[in-house]
PDB file of N, CA and C in Angstrom:
ATOM      1  N   MET A 599     161.051 211.306  12.767  1.00 64.00           N
ATOM      2  CA  MET A 599     161.833 212.258  12.137  1.00 64.00           C
ATOM      3  C   MET A 599     162.528 213.001  13.232  1.00 64.00           C
ATOM      4  N   SER A 600     163.850 213.129  13.301  1.00 79.00           N
ATOM      5  CA  SER A 600     164.718 213.787  14.262  1.00 79.00           C
ATOM      6  C   SER A 600     164.773 215.214  14.182  1.00 79.00           C
ATOM      7  N   ASP A 601     164.616 215.681  13.027  1.00 89.00           N
ATOM      8  CA  ASP A 601     164.892 217.247  12.980  1.00 89.00           C
ATOM      9  C   ASP A 601     164.021 217.786  11.926  1.00 89.00           C
ATOM     10  N   PRO A 602     162.660 217.792  11.916  1.00 94.00           N
ATOM     11  CA  PRO A 602     161.801 218.265  11.041  1.00 94.00           C
ATOM     12  C   PRO A 602     162.000 219.816  10.618  1.00 94.00           C
ATOM     13  N   THR A 603     161.650 220.082   9.343  1.00 97.00           N
ATOM     14  CA  THR A 603     161.774 221.378   8.972  1.00 97.00           C
ATOM     15  C   THR A 603     160.283 222.047   8.975  1.00 97.00           C
ATOM     16  N   VAL A 604     160.146 223.204   9.927  1.00 97.00           N
ATOM     17  CA  VAL A 604     158.862 223.715  10.087  1.00 97.00           C
ATOM     18  C   VAL A 604     158.772 225.160   9.561  1.00 97.00           C
ATOM     19  N   VAL A 605     157.779 225.508   8.946  1.00 98.00           N
ATOM     20  CA  VAL A 605     157.684 226.866   8.606  1.00 98.00           C
ATOM     21  C   VAL A 605     156.168 227.439   8.925  1.00 98.00           C
ATOM     22  N   VAL A 606     156.061 228.874   9.069  1.00 97.00           N
ATOM     23  CA  VAL A 606     154.912 229.602   9.162  1.00 97.00           C
ATOM     24  C   VAL A 606     154.717 230.109   7.727  1.00 97.00           C
ATOM     25  N   LEU A 607     153.538 229.659   7.046  1.00 97.00           N
ATOM     26  CA  LEU A 607     153.045 230.176   5.626  1.00 97.00           C
ATOM     27  C   LEU A 607     152.173 231.293   6.056  1.00 97.00           C
ATOM     28  N   THR A 608     152.716 232.746   5.520  1.00 96.00           N
ATOM     29  CA  THR A 608     152.047 233.881   5.633  1.00 96.00           C
ATOM     30  C   THR A 608     151.577 234.333   4.180  1.00 96.00           C
ATOM     31  N   PRO A 609     150.454 235.138   3.946  1.00 96.00           N
ATOM     32  CA  PRO A 609     150.058 235.661   2.767  1.00 96.00           C
ATOM     33  C   PRO A 609     151.035 236.728   2.142  1.00 96.00           C
ATOM     34  N   GLY A 610     151.816 237.157   3.133  1.00 95.00           N
ATOM     35  CA  GLY A 610     152.656 238.169   2.850  1.00 95.00           C
ATOM     36  C   GLY A 610     152.591 239.530   3.404  1.00 95.00           C
ATOM     37  N   VAL A 611     153.480 240.409   3.115  1.00 95.00           N
ATOM     38  CA  VAL A 611     153.631 241.709   3.850  1.00 95.00           C
ATOM     39  C   VAL A 611     152.588 242.538   3.904  1.00 95.00           C
ATOM     40  N   PHE A 612     151.617 242.598   2.884  1.00 94.00           N
ATOM     41  CA  PHE A 612     150.467 243.319   2.734  1.00 94.00           C
ATOM     42  C   PHE A 612     149.267 242.640   3.663  1.00 94.00           C
ATOM     43  N   ASN A 613     149.417 241.618   4.230  1.00 93.00           N
ATOM     44  CA  ASN A 613     148.302 241.171   5.225  1.00 93.00           C
ATOM     45  C   ASN A 613     148.435 241.984   6.342  1.00 93.00           C
ATOM     46  N   SER A 614     147.279 242.370   6.988  1.00 93.00           N
ATOM     47  CA  SER A 614     147.110 243.016   8.173  1.00 93.00           C
ATOM     48  C   SER A 614     147.742 242.470   9.382  1.00 93.00           C
ATOM     49  N   ALA A 615     147.914 241.031   9.415  1.00 93.00           N
ATOM     50  CA  ALA A 615     148.487 240.359  10.559  1.00 93.00           C
ATOM     51  C   ALA A 615     149.912 239.812  10.202  1.00 93.00           C
ATOM     52  N   TYR A 616     150.647 240.505   9.270  1.00 96.00           N
ATOM     53  CA  TYR A 616     151.955 240.192   8.895  1.00 96.00           C
ATOM     54  C   TYR A 616     152.808 240.189  10.175  1.00 96.00           C
ATOM     55  N   PHE A 617     152.846 241.160  10.789  1.00 95.00           N
ATOM     56  CA  PHE A 617     153.673 241.446  11.887  1.00 95.00           C
ATOM     57  C   PHE A 617     153.460 240.129  12.937  1.00 95.00           C
ATOM     58  N   GLU A 618     152.148 239.823  13.096  1.00 94.00           N
ATOM     59  CA  GLU A 618     151.911 238.633  13.965  1.00 94.00           C
ATOM     60  C   GLU A 618     152.626 237.411  13.392  1.00 94.00           C
ATOM     61  N   HIS A 619     152.492 237.315  12.250  1.00 95.00           N
ATOM     62  CA  HIS A 619     153.024 235.974  11.553  1.00 95.00           C
ATOM     63  C   HIS A 619     154.683 236.071  11.702  1.00 95.00           C
ATOM     64  N   ALA A 620     155.213 237.233  11.534  1.00 96.00           N
ATOM     65  CA  ALA A 620     156.650 237.389  11.865  1.00 96.00           C
ATOM     66  C   ALA A 620     157.077 237.162  13.010  1.00 96.00           C
ATOM     67  N   LEU A 621     156.387 237.586  13.990  1.00 96.00           N
ATOM     68  CA  LEU A 621     156.749 237.415  15.504  1.00 96.00           C
ATOM     69  C   LEU A 621     156.642 235.925  15.765  1.00 96.00           C
ATOM     70  N   LEU A 622     155.491 235.384  15.239  1.00 94.00           N
ATOM     71  CA  LEU A 622     155.140 233.939  15.581  1.00 94.00           C
ATOM     72  C   LEU A 622     156.201 232.983  15.122  1.00 94.00           C
ATOM     73  N   ALA A 623     156.751 233.283  13.738  1.00 96.00           N
ATOM     74  CA  ALA A 623     157.871 232.625  13.211  1.00 96.00           C
ATOM     75  C   ALA A 623     159.244 232.662  14.082  1.00 96.00           C
ATOM     76  N   ARG A 624     159.275 233.843  14.295  1.00 96.00           N
ATOM     77  CA  ARG A 624     160.624 234.194  15.249  1.00 96.00           C
ATOM     78  C   ARG A 624     160.657 233.502  16.608  1.00 96.00           C
ATOM     79  N   MET A 625     159.586 233.578  17.230  1.00 95.00           N
ATOM     80  CA  MET A 625     159.116 233.060  18.588  1.00 95.00           C
ATOM     81  C   MET A 625     159.234 231.497  18.382  1.00 95.00           C
ATOM     82  N   MET A 626     158.983 230.915  17.433  1.00 95.00           N
ATOM     83  CA  MET A 626     158.979 229.453  17.291  1.00 95.00           C
ATOM     84  C   MET A 626     160.284 228.964  16.658  1.00 95.00           C
ATOM     85  N   GLY A 627     161.289 230.017  16.239  1.00 96.00           N
ATOM     86  CA  GLY A 627     162.628 229.627  15.790  1.00 96.00           C
ATOM     87  C   GLY A 627     162.551 228.959  14.392  1.00 96.00           C
ATOM     88  N   VAL A 628     161.518 229.220  13.632  1.00 97.00           N
ATOM     89  CA  VAL A 628     161.324 228.597  12.244  1.00 97.00           C
ATOM     90  C   VAL A 628     161.221 229.763  11.177  1.00 97.00           C
ATOM     91  N   ARG A 629     161.253 229.270  10.030  1.00 97.00           N
ATOM     92  CA  ARG A 629     161.301 230.218   8.864  1.00 97.00           C
ATOM     93  C   ARG A 629     159.764 230.785   8.520  1.00 97.00           C
ATOM     94  N   LEU A 630     159.648 232.086   8.100  1.00 98.00           N
ATOM     95  CA  LEU A 630     158.497 232.627   7.624  1.00 98.00           C
ATOM     96  C   LEU A 630     158.458 232.521   6.209  1.00 98.00           C
ATOM     97  N   VAL A 631     157.623 231.793   5.493  1.00 98.00           N
ATOM     98  CA  VAL A 631     157.583 231.786   4.084  1.00 98.00           C
ATOM     99  C   VAL A 631     156.266 232.253   3.521  1.00 98.00           C
ATOM    100  N   GLU A 632     156.333 232.533   2.171  1.00 97.00           N
ATOM    101  CA  GLU A 632     155.013 232.955   1.443  1.00 97.00           C
ATOM    102  C   GLU A 632     154.948 231.748   0.490  1.00 97.00           C
ATOM    103  N   GLY A 633     153.739 231.686  -0.202  1.00 96.00           N
ATOM    104  CA  GLY A 633     153.475 230.715  -1.084  1.00 96.00           C
ATOM    105  C   GLY A 633     154.370 230.666  -2.156  1.00 96.00           C
ATOM    106  N   ARG A 634     154.927 231.726  -2.592  1.00 96.00           N
ATOM    107  CA  ARG A 634     155.977 231.666  -3.807  1.00 96.00           C
ATOM    108  C   ARG A 634     157.191 231.238  -3.346  1.00 96.00           C
ATOM    109  N   ASP A 635     157.594 231.076  -1.972  1.00 97.00           N
ATOM    110  CA  ASP A 635     158.837 230.425  -1.441  1.00 97.00           C
ATOM    111  C   ASP A 635     158.697 228.940  -1.467  1.00 97.00           C
ATOM    112  N   LEU A 636     157.530 228.480  -1.636  1.00 97.00           N
ATOM    113  CA  LEU A 636     157.196 226.917  -1.608  1.00 97.00           C
ATOM    114  C   LEU A 636     157.122 226.320  -3.098  1.00 97.00           C
ATOM    115  N   GLN A 637     157.540 225.015  -3.115  1.00 97.00           N
ATOM    116  CA  GLN A 637     157.037 224.470  -4.519  1.00 97.00           C
ATOM    117  C   GLN A 637     156.860 223.019  -4.154  1.00 97.00           C
ATOM    118  N   CYS A 638     155.959 222.389  -4.988  1.00 97.00           N
ATOM    119  CA  CYS A 638     155.722 220.942  -4.713  1.00 97.00           C
ATOM    120  C   CYS A 638     156.402 220.172  -5.875  1.00 97.00           C
ATOM    121  N   MET A 639     157.169 219.166  -5.369  1.00 95.00           N
ATOM    122  CA  MET A 639     157.908 218.312  -6.515  1.00 95.00           C
ATOM    123  C   MET A 639     157.817 216.823  -6.152  1.00 95.00           C
ATOM    124  N   GLY A 640     157.387 215.966  -6.866  1.00 94.00           N
ATOM    125  CA  GLY A 640     157.262 214.606  -6.537  1.00 94.00           C
ATOM    126  C   GLY A 640     156.397 214.298  -5.439  1.00 94.00           C
ATOM    127  N   GLY A 641     155.214 215.222  -5.152  1.00 94.00           N
ATOM    128  CA  GLY A 641     154.396 215.016  -4.161  1.00 94.00           C
ATOM    129  C   GLY A 641     154.955 215.420  -2.757  1.00 94.00           C
ATOM    130  N   LYS A 642     156.275 216.129  -2.664  1.00 97.00           N
ATOM    131  CA  LYS A 642     156.741 216.694  -1.671  1.00 97.00           C
ATOM    132  C   LYS A 642     156.659 218.188  -1.537  1.00 97.00           C
ATOM    133  N   VAL A 643     156.874 218.863  -0.410  1.00 98.00           N
ATOM    134  CA  VAL A 643     157.014 220.344  -0.422  1.00 98.00           C
ATOM    135  C   VAL A 643     158.406 220.868  -0.052  1.00 98.00           C
ATOM    136  N   PHE A 644     158.859 221.693  -0.870  1.00 98.00           N
ATOM    137  CA  PHE A 644     160.132 222.122  -0.673  1.00 98.00           C
ATOM    138  C   PHE A 644     160.119 223.737  -0.356  1.00 98.00           C
ATOM    139  N   MET A 645     160.988 224.335   0.243  1.00 97.00           N
ATOM    140  CA  MET A 645     160.989 225.781   0.301  1.00 97.00           C
ATOM    141  C   MET A 645     162.415 226.197  -0.502  1.00 97.00           C
ATOM    142  N   ARG A 646     162.339 227.243  -1.168  1.00 96.00           N
ATOM    143  CA  ARG A 646     163.498 227.907  -1.826  1.00 96.00           C
ATOM    144  C   ARG A 646     164.283 228.462  -0.934  1.00 96.00           C
ATOM    145  N   THR A 647     165.683 228.130  -0.924  1.00 96.00           N
ATOM    146  CA  THR A 647     166.644 228.849  -0.077  1.00 96.00           C
ATOM    147  C   THR A 647     167.924 229.185  -1.082  1.00 96.00           C
ATOM    148  N   THR A 648     168.749 229.882  -0.528  1.00 95.00           N
ATOM    149  CA  THR A 648     170.023 230.231  -1.282  1.00 95.00           C
ATOM    150  C   THR A 648     170.704 228.940  -1.658  1.00 95.00           C
ATOM    151  N   ARG A 649     170.637 227.941  -0.808  1.00 96.00           N
ATOM    152  CA  ARG A 649     171.618 226.657  -1.013  1.00 96.00           C
ATOM    153  C   ARG A 649     170.519 225.635  -1.792  1.00 96.00           C
ATOM    154  N   GLY A 650     169.449 226.023  -2.441  1.00 96.00           N
ATOM    155  CA  GLY A 650     168.742 225.172  -3.136  1.00 96.00           C
ATOM    156  C   GLY A 650     167.552 224.737  -2.308  1.00 96.00           C
ATOM    157  N   PRO A 651     166.709 223.954  -2.909  1.00 97.00           N
ATOM    158  CA  PRO A 651     165.440 223.547  -2.213  1.00 97.00           C
ATOM    159  C   PRO A 651     165.591 222.800  -0.992  1.00 97.00           C
ATOM    160  N   LYS A 652     164.830 223.007   0.087  1.00 97.00           N
ATOM    161  CA  LYS A 652     164.812 222.456   1.280  1.00 97.00           C
ATOM    162  C   LYS A 652     163.639 221.670   1.567  1.00 97.00           C
ATOM    163  N   ARG A 653     163.467 220.519   1.922  1.00 97.00           N
ATOM    164  CA  ARG A 653     162.357 219.777   2.296  1.00 97.00           C
ATOM    165  C   ARG A 653     161.584 220.388   3.296  1.00 97.00           C
ATOM    166  N   VAL A 654     160.193 220.671   3.253  1.00 98.00           N
ATOM    167  CA  VAL A 654     159.384 220.951   4.383  1.00 98.00           C
ATOM    168  C   VAL A 654     158.551 219.939   4.877  1.00 98.00           C
ATOM    169  N   ASP A 655     158.664 219.717   6.121  1.00 98.00           N
ATOM    170  CA  ASP A 655     157.987 218.543   6.744  1.00 98.00           C
ATOM    171  C   ASP A 655     156.643 219.013   7.609  1.00 98.00           C
ATOM    172  N   VAL A 656     156.727 220.087   8.042  1.00 97.00           N
ATOM    173  CA  VAL A 656     155.323 220.741   8.929  1.00 97.00           C
ATOM    174  C   VAL A 656     155.208 222.242   8.527  1.00 97.00           C
ATOM    175  N   ILE A 657     153.946 222.498   8.263  1.00 97.00           N
ATOM    176  CA  ILE A 657     153.586 224.013   7.883  1.00 97.00           C
ATOM    177  C   ILE A 657     152.503 224.598   8.764  1.00 97.00           C
ATOM    178  N   TYR A 658     152.683 225.616   9.435  1.00 95.00           N
ATOM    179  CA  TYR A 658     151.715 226.346  10.327  1.00 95.00           C
ATOM    180  C   TYR A 658     151.251 227.354   9.323  1.00 95.00           C
ATOM    181  N   ARG A 659     150.051 227.288   8.861  1.00 93.00           N
ATOM    182  CA  ARG A 659     149.542 228.250   7.751  1.00 93.00           C
ATOM    183  C   ARG A 659     148.814 229.301   8.649  1.00 93.00           C
ATOM    184  N   ARG A 660     148.992 230.501   7.900  1.00 93.00           N
ATOM    185  CA  ARG A 660     148.212 231.684   8.170  1.00 93.00           C
ATOM    186  C   ARG A 660     147.492 232.241   6.961  1.00 93.00           C
ATOM    187  N   VAL A 661     147.267 231.370   6.059  1.00 93.00           N
ATOM    188  CA  VAL A 661     146.672 231.594   4.902  1.00 93.00           C
ATOM    189  C   VAL A 661     145.296 231.029   4.797  1.00 93.00           C
ATOM    190  N   ASP A 662     144.379 231.814   4.655  1.00 91.00           N
ATOM    191  CA  ASP A 662     142.926 231.117   4.385  1.00 91.00           C
ATOM    192  C   ASP A 662     142.697 230.019   3.633  1.00 91.00           C
ATOM    193  N   ASP A 663     141.967 229.090   3.876  1.00 90.00           N
ATOM    194  CA  ASP A 663     141.662 227.743   3.033  1.00 90.00           C
ATOM    195  C   ASP A 663     141.451 228.123   1.558  1.00 90.00           C
ATOM    196  N   ASP A 664     140.647 229.198   1.147  1.00 92.00           N
ATOM    197  CA  ASP A 664     140.514 229.283  -0.330  1.00 92.00           C
ATOM    198  C   ASP A 664     141.445 229.625  -1.096  1.00 92.00           C
ATOM    199  N   PHE A 665     142.747 230.178  -0.450  1.00 94.00           N
ATOM    200  CA  PHE A 665     143.878 230.582  -1.135  1.00 94.00           C
ATOM    201  C   PHE A 665     145.060 229.758  -1.012  1.00 94.00           C
ATOM    202  N   LEU A 666     144.976 228.618  -0.171  1.00 94.00           N
ATOM    203  CA  LEU A 666     146.072 227.773  -0.054  1.00 94.00           C
ATOM    204  C   LEU A 666     146.446 227.004  -1.065  1.00 94.00           C
ATOM    205  N   ASP A 667     145.952 226.483  -1.929  1.00 94.00           N
ATOM    206  CA  ASP A 667     146.220 225.821  -3.188  1.00 94.00           C
ATOM    207  C   ASP A 667     145.336 225.899  -4.235  1.00 94.00           C
ATOM    208  N   PRO A 668     145.815 226.738  -5.365  1.00 94.00           N
ATOM    209  CA  PRO A 668     145.173 227.155  -6.553  1.00 94.00           C
ATOM    210  C   PRO A 668     144.706 225.862  -7.486  1.00 94.00           C
ATOM    211  N   VAL A 669     145.238 224.608  -7.203  1.00 93.00           N
ATOM    212  CA  VAL A 669     145.050 223.574  -7.934  1.00 93.00           C
ATOM    213  C   VAL A 669     143.470 222.871  -7.227  1.00 93.00           C
ATOM    214  N   HIS A 670     143.263 223.172  -6.152  1.00 93.00           N
ATOM    215  CA  HIS A 670     142.042 222.697  -5.618  1.00 93.00           C
ATOM    216  C   HIS A 670     141.194 223.620  -5.003  1.00 93.00           C
ATOM    217  N   PHE A 671     141.529 224.879  -4.800  1.00 94.00           N
ATOM    218  CA  PHE A 671     140.574 225.932  -4.402  1.00 94.00           C
ATOM    219  C   PHE A 671     140.451 227.007  -5.307  1.00 94.00           C
ATOM    220  N   ARG A 672     140.758 228.058  -4.975  1.00 94.00           N
ATOM    221  CA  ARG A 672     140.784 229.269  -5.978  1.00 94.00           C
ATOM    222  C   ARG A 672     141.943 229.368  -7.065  1.00 94.00           C
ATOM    223  N   PRO A 673     141.637 228.988  -8.277  1.00 93.00           N
ATOM    224  CA  PRO A 673     142.554 229.018  -9.162  1.00 93.00           C
ATOM    225  C   PRO A 673     143.287 230.225  -9.405  1.00 93.00           C
ATOM    226  N   ASP A 674     142.655 231.486  -9.170  1.00 94.00           N
ATOM    227  CA  ASP A 674     143.287 232.767  -9.287  1.00 94.00           C
ATOM    228  C   ASP A 674     144.373 233.119  -8.125  1.00 94.00           C
ATOM    229  N   SER A 675     144.483 232.248  -7.146  1.00 92.00           N
ATOM    230  CA  SER A 675     145.228 232.590  -5.845  1.00 92.00           C
ATOM    231  C   SER A 675     146.849 232.530  -6.222  1.00 92.00           C
ATOM    232  N   LEU A 676     147.280 233.442  -5.703  1.00 91.00           N
ATOM    233  CA  LEU A 676     148.831 233.660  -5.861  1.00 91.00           C
ATOM    234  C   LEU A 676     149.552 233.491  -4.625  1.00 91.00           C
ATOM    235  N   LEU A 677     148.679 233.364  -3.476  1.00 93.00           N
ATOM    236  CA  LEU A 677     149.066 233.258  -2.054  1.00 93.00           C
ATOM    237  C   LEU A 677     149.636 231.814  -1.402  1.00 93.00           C
ATOM    238  N   GLY A 678     149.077 230.812  -2.108  1.00 93.00           N
ATOM    239  CA  GLY A 678     149.270 229.600  -1.708  1.00 93.00           C
ATOM    240  C   GLY A 678     150.301 228.691  -2.537  1.00 93.00           C
ATOM    241  N   CYS A 679     150.382 227.460  -2.615  1.00 95.00           N
ATOM    242  CA  CYS A 679     151.349 226.670  -3.303  1.00 95.00           C
ATOM    243  C   CYS A 679     150.675 225.610  -4.192  1.00 95.00           C
ATOM    244  N   PRO A 680     150.783 225.501  -5.381  1.00 96.00           N
ATOM    245  CA  PRO A 680     149.943 224.611  -6.055  1.00 96.00           C
ATOM    246  C   PRO A 680     150.559 223.145  -5.841  1.00 96.00           C
ATOM    247  N   GLY A 681     149.620 222.400  -5.609  1.00 96.00           N
ATOM    248  CA  GLY A 681     150.090 220.953  -5.326  1.00 96.00           C
ATOM    249  C   GLY A 681     150.072 220.542  -3.761  1.00 96.00           C
ATOM    250  N   LEU A 682     149.964 221.732  -2.843  1.00 96.00           N
ATOM    251  CA  LEU A 682     150.252 221.396  -1.533  1.00 96.00           C
ATOM    252  C   LEU A 682     149.121 220.439  -0.949  1.00 96.00           C
ATOM    253  N   ILE A 683     147.797 220.454  -1.446  1.00 95.00           N
ATOM    254  CA  ILE A 683     146.908 219.612  -0.866  1.00 95.00           C
ATOM    255  C   ILE A 683     147.186 218.082  -1.200  1.00 95.00           C
ATOM    256  N   ASN A 684     147.783 217.988  -2.507  1.00 96.00           N
ATOM    257  CA  ASN A 684     148.064 216.586  -2.680  1.00 96.00           C
ATOM    258  C   ASN A 684     149.255 216.008  -2.018  1.00 96.00           C
ATOM    259  N   ALA A 685     150.065 216.942  -1.489  1.00 97.00           N
ATOM    260  CA  ALA A 685     151.319 216.454  -0.789  1.00 97.00           C
ATOM    261  C   ALA A 685     150.784 216.143   0.623  1.00 97.00           C
ATOM    262  N   VAL A 686     149.654 216.886   1.052  1.00 96.00           N
ATOM    263  CA  VAL A 686     149.060 216.609   2.368  1.00 96.00           C
ATOM    264  C   VAL A 686     148.447 215.248   2.467  1.00 96.00           C
ATOM    265  N   ARG A 687     147.616 215.015   1.220  1.00 95.00           N
ATOM    266  CA  ARG A 687     146.967 213.741   1.143  1.00 95.00           C
ATOM    267  C   ARG A 687     147.886 212.689   0.966  1.00 95.00           C
ATOM    268  N   ALA A 688     148.863 212.783   0.479  1.00 96.00           N
ATOM    269  CA  ALA A 688     149.884 211.751   0.275  1.00 96.00           C
ATOM    270  C   ALA A 688     150.761 211.564   1.632  1.00 96.00           C
ATOM    271  N   GLY A 689     150.511 212.341   2.562  1.00 95.00           N
ATOM    272  CA  GLY A 689     151.186 212.221   3.878  1.00 95.00           C
ATOM    273  C   GLY A 689     152.650 212.591   4.005  1.00 95.00           C
ATOM    274  N   ARG A 690     153.111 213.484   2.833  1.00 96.00           N
ATOM    275  CA  ARG A 690     154.314 213.984   2.917  1.00 96.00           C
ATOM    276  C   ARG A 690     154.694 215.272   3.552  1.00 96.00           C
ATOM    277  N   VAL A 691     153.658 216.051   3.970  1.00 97.00           N
ATOM    278  CA  VAL A 691     153.713 217.336   4.669  1.00 97.00           C
ATOM    279  C   VAL A 691     152.457 217.222   5.596  1.00 97.00           C
ATOM    280  N   THR A 692     152.809 217.918   6.800  1.00 96.00           N
ATOM    281  CA  THR A 692     151.762 218.025   7.681  1.00 96.00           C
ATOM    282  C   THR A 692     151.306 219.443   7.921  1.00 96.00           C
ATOM    283  N   ILE A 693     150.061 219.827   7.706  1.00 95.00           N
ATOM    284  CA  ILE A 693     149.710 221.243   8.077  1.00 95.00           C
ATOM    285  C   ILE A 693     149.115 221.172   9.611  1.00 95.00           C
ATOM    286  N   ALA A 694     149.935 221.826  10.309  1.00 92.00           N
ATOM    287  CA  ALA A 694     149.490 221.771  11.834  1.00 92.00           C
ATOM    288  C   ALA A 694     148.191 222.366  12.109  1.00 92.00           C
ATOM    289  N   ASN A 695     147.604 223.209  11.406  1.00 88.00           N
ATOM    290  CA  ASN A 695     146.391 223.657  11.572  1.00 88.00           C
ATOM    291  C   ASN A 695     145.523 223.308  10.250  1.00 88.00           C
ATOM    292  N   ALA A 696     144.920 222.245  10.337  1.00 83.00           N
ATOM    293  CA  ALA A 696     144.400 221.679   9.033  1.00 83.00           C
ATOM    294  C   ALA A 696     143.260 222.619   8.361  1.00 83.00           C
ATOM    295  N   VAL A 697     143.226 222.064   7.099  1.00 86.00           N
ATOM    296  CA  VAL A 697     142.156 222.838   6.232  1.00 86.00           C
ATOM    297  C   VAL A 697     140.797 222.743   6.841  1.00 86.00           C
ATOM    298  N   GLY A 698     140.065 223.774   6.897  1.00 79.00           N
ATOM    299  CA  GLY A 698     138.817 223.664   7.460  1.00 79.00           C
ATOM    300  C   GLY A 698     138.428 224.046   9.031  1.00 79.00           C
ATOM    301  N   ASN A 699     139.663 224.099   9.707  1.00 75.00           N
ATOM    302  CA  ASN A 699     139.536 224.348  11.126  1.00 75.00           C
ATOM    303  C   ASN A 699     139.064 225.798  11.383  1.00 75.00           C
ATOM    304  N   GLY A 700     139.228 226.686  10.520  1.00 64.00           N
ATOM    305  CA  GLY A 700     138.975 228.014  10.754  1.00 64.00           C
ATOM    306  C   GLY A 700     137.439 228.247  10.790  1.00 64.00           C
ATOM    307  N   VAL A 701     136.589 227.281  10.672  1.00 59.00           N
ATOM    308  CA  VAL A 701     135.202 227.467  10.838  1.00 59.00           C
ATOM    309  C   VAL A 701     134.881 228.002  12.089  1.00 59.00           C
ATOM    310  N   ALA A 702     135.615 227.442  13.179  1.00 58.00           N
ATOM    311  CA  ALA A 702     135.344 227.824  14.582  1.00 58.00           C
ATOM    312  C   ALA A 702     135.788 229.143  14.835  1.00 58.00           C
ATOM    313  N   ASP A 703     136.347 230.030  13.856  1.00 61.00           N
ATOM    314  CA  ASP A 703     136.800 231.235  13.972  1.00 61.00           C
ATOM    315  C   ASP A 703     135.623 232.181  13.635  1.00 61.00           C
ATOM    316  N   ASP A 704     134.827 231.740  12.933  1.00 60.00           N
ATOM    317  CA  ASP A 704     133.481 232.412  12.536  1.00 60.00           C
ATOM    318  C   ASP A 704     132.720 233.009  13.708  1.00 60.00           C
ATOM    319  N   LYS A 705     132.402 234.108  13.835  1.00 63.00           N
ATOM    320  CA  LYS A 705     131.659 234.623  14.888  1.00 63.00           C
ATOM    321  C   LYS A 705     130.088 234.110  14.942  1.00 63.00           C
ATOM    322  N   LEU A 706     129.734 233.539  13.747  1.00 63.00           N
ATOM    323  CA  LEU A 706     128.474 233.110  13.789  1.00 63.00           C
ATOM    324  C   LEU A 706     128.215 231.747  14.609  1.00 63.00           C
ATOM    325  N   VAL A 707     129.353 231.168  14.669  1.00 65.00           N
ATOM    326  CA  VAL A 707     129.396 229.909  15.707  1.00 65.00           C
ATOM    327  C   VAL A 707     129.066 230.225  16.984  1.00 65.00           C
ATOM    328  N   TYR A 708     129.264 231.436  17.523  1.00 68.00           N
ATOM    329  CA  TYR A 708     129.072 231.837  18.845  1.00 68.00           C
ATOM    330  C   TYR A 708     127.545 231.600  19.206  1.00 68.00           C
ATOM    331  N   THR A 709     126.656 231.900  18.193  1.00 70.00           N
ATOM    332  CA  THR A 709     125.109 231.547  18.466  1.00 70.00           C
ATOM    333  C   THR A 709     124.837 230.092  18.811  1.00 70.00           C
ATOM    334  N   TYR A 710     125.882 229.318  18.513  1.00 72.00           N
ATOM    335  CA  TYR A 710     125.656 227.754  18.923  1.00 72.00           C
ATOM    336  C   TYR A 710     126.305 227.339  20.173  1.00 72.00           C
ATOM    337  N   VAL A 711     127.085 228.247  20.792  1.00 71.00           N
ATOM    338  CA  VAL A 711     127.816 227.883  21.879  1.00 71.00           C
ATOM    339  C   VAL A 711     126.917 228.451  23.196  1.00 71.00           C
ATOM    340  N   PRO A 712     126.803 227.515  24.192  1.00 76.00           N
ATOM    341  CA  PRO A 712     126.003 227.796  25.521  1.00 76.00           C
ATOM    342  C   PRO A 712     126.676 229.055  26.091  1.00 76.00           C
ATOM    343  N   ASP A 713     125.838 229.824  26.740  1.00 69.00           N
ATOM    344  CA  ASP A 713     126.345 230.845  27.473  1.00 69.00           C
ATOM    345  C   ASP A 713     127.258 230.474  28.579  1.00 69.00           C
TER     346      ASP A 713
END
């Protein structure tokens, strides 16, 4: 792929780390999107733009696993995008920081790390 479309997925402006998400997207030179900006069609992920849907190839997510896809995780979530996990499984979009990798962020893990 010569020119992939990369986005940073944020839970939105009410998230305490929103400024970090916006800065990260700006420094990376990519779009900052919320779940409502994305939609899955035909097993692919698209972001809504003023010129119509644009295919998304890579997502750097800042949304917790539980809220990422209401089809597979929390059905009451409005932060993610329905069908996102299916698109990942089909190999049509890449999540740069894969689902489940946040387990290492848990402070409890420190008890298992040598001094």
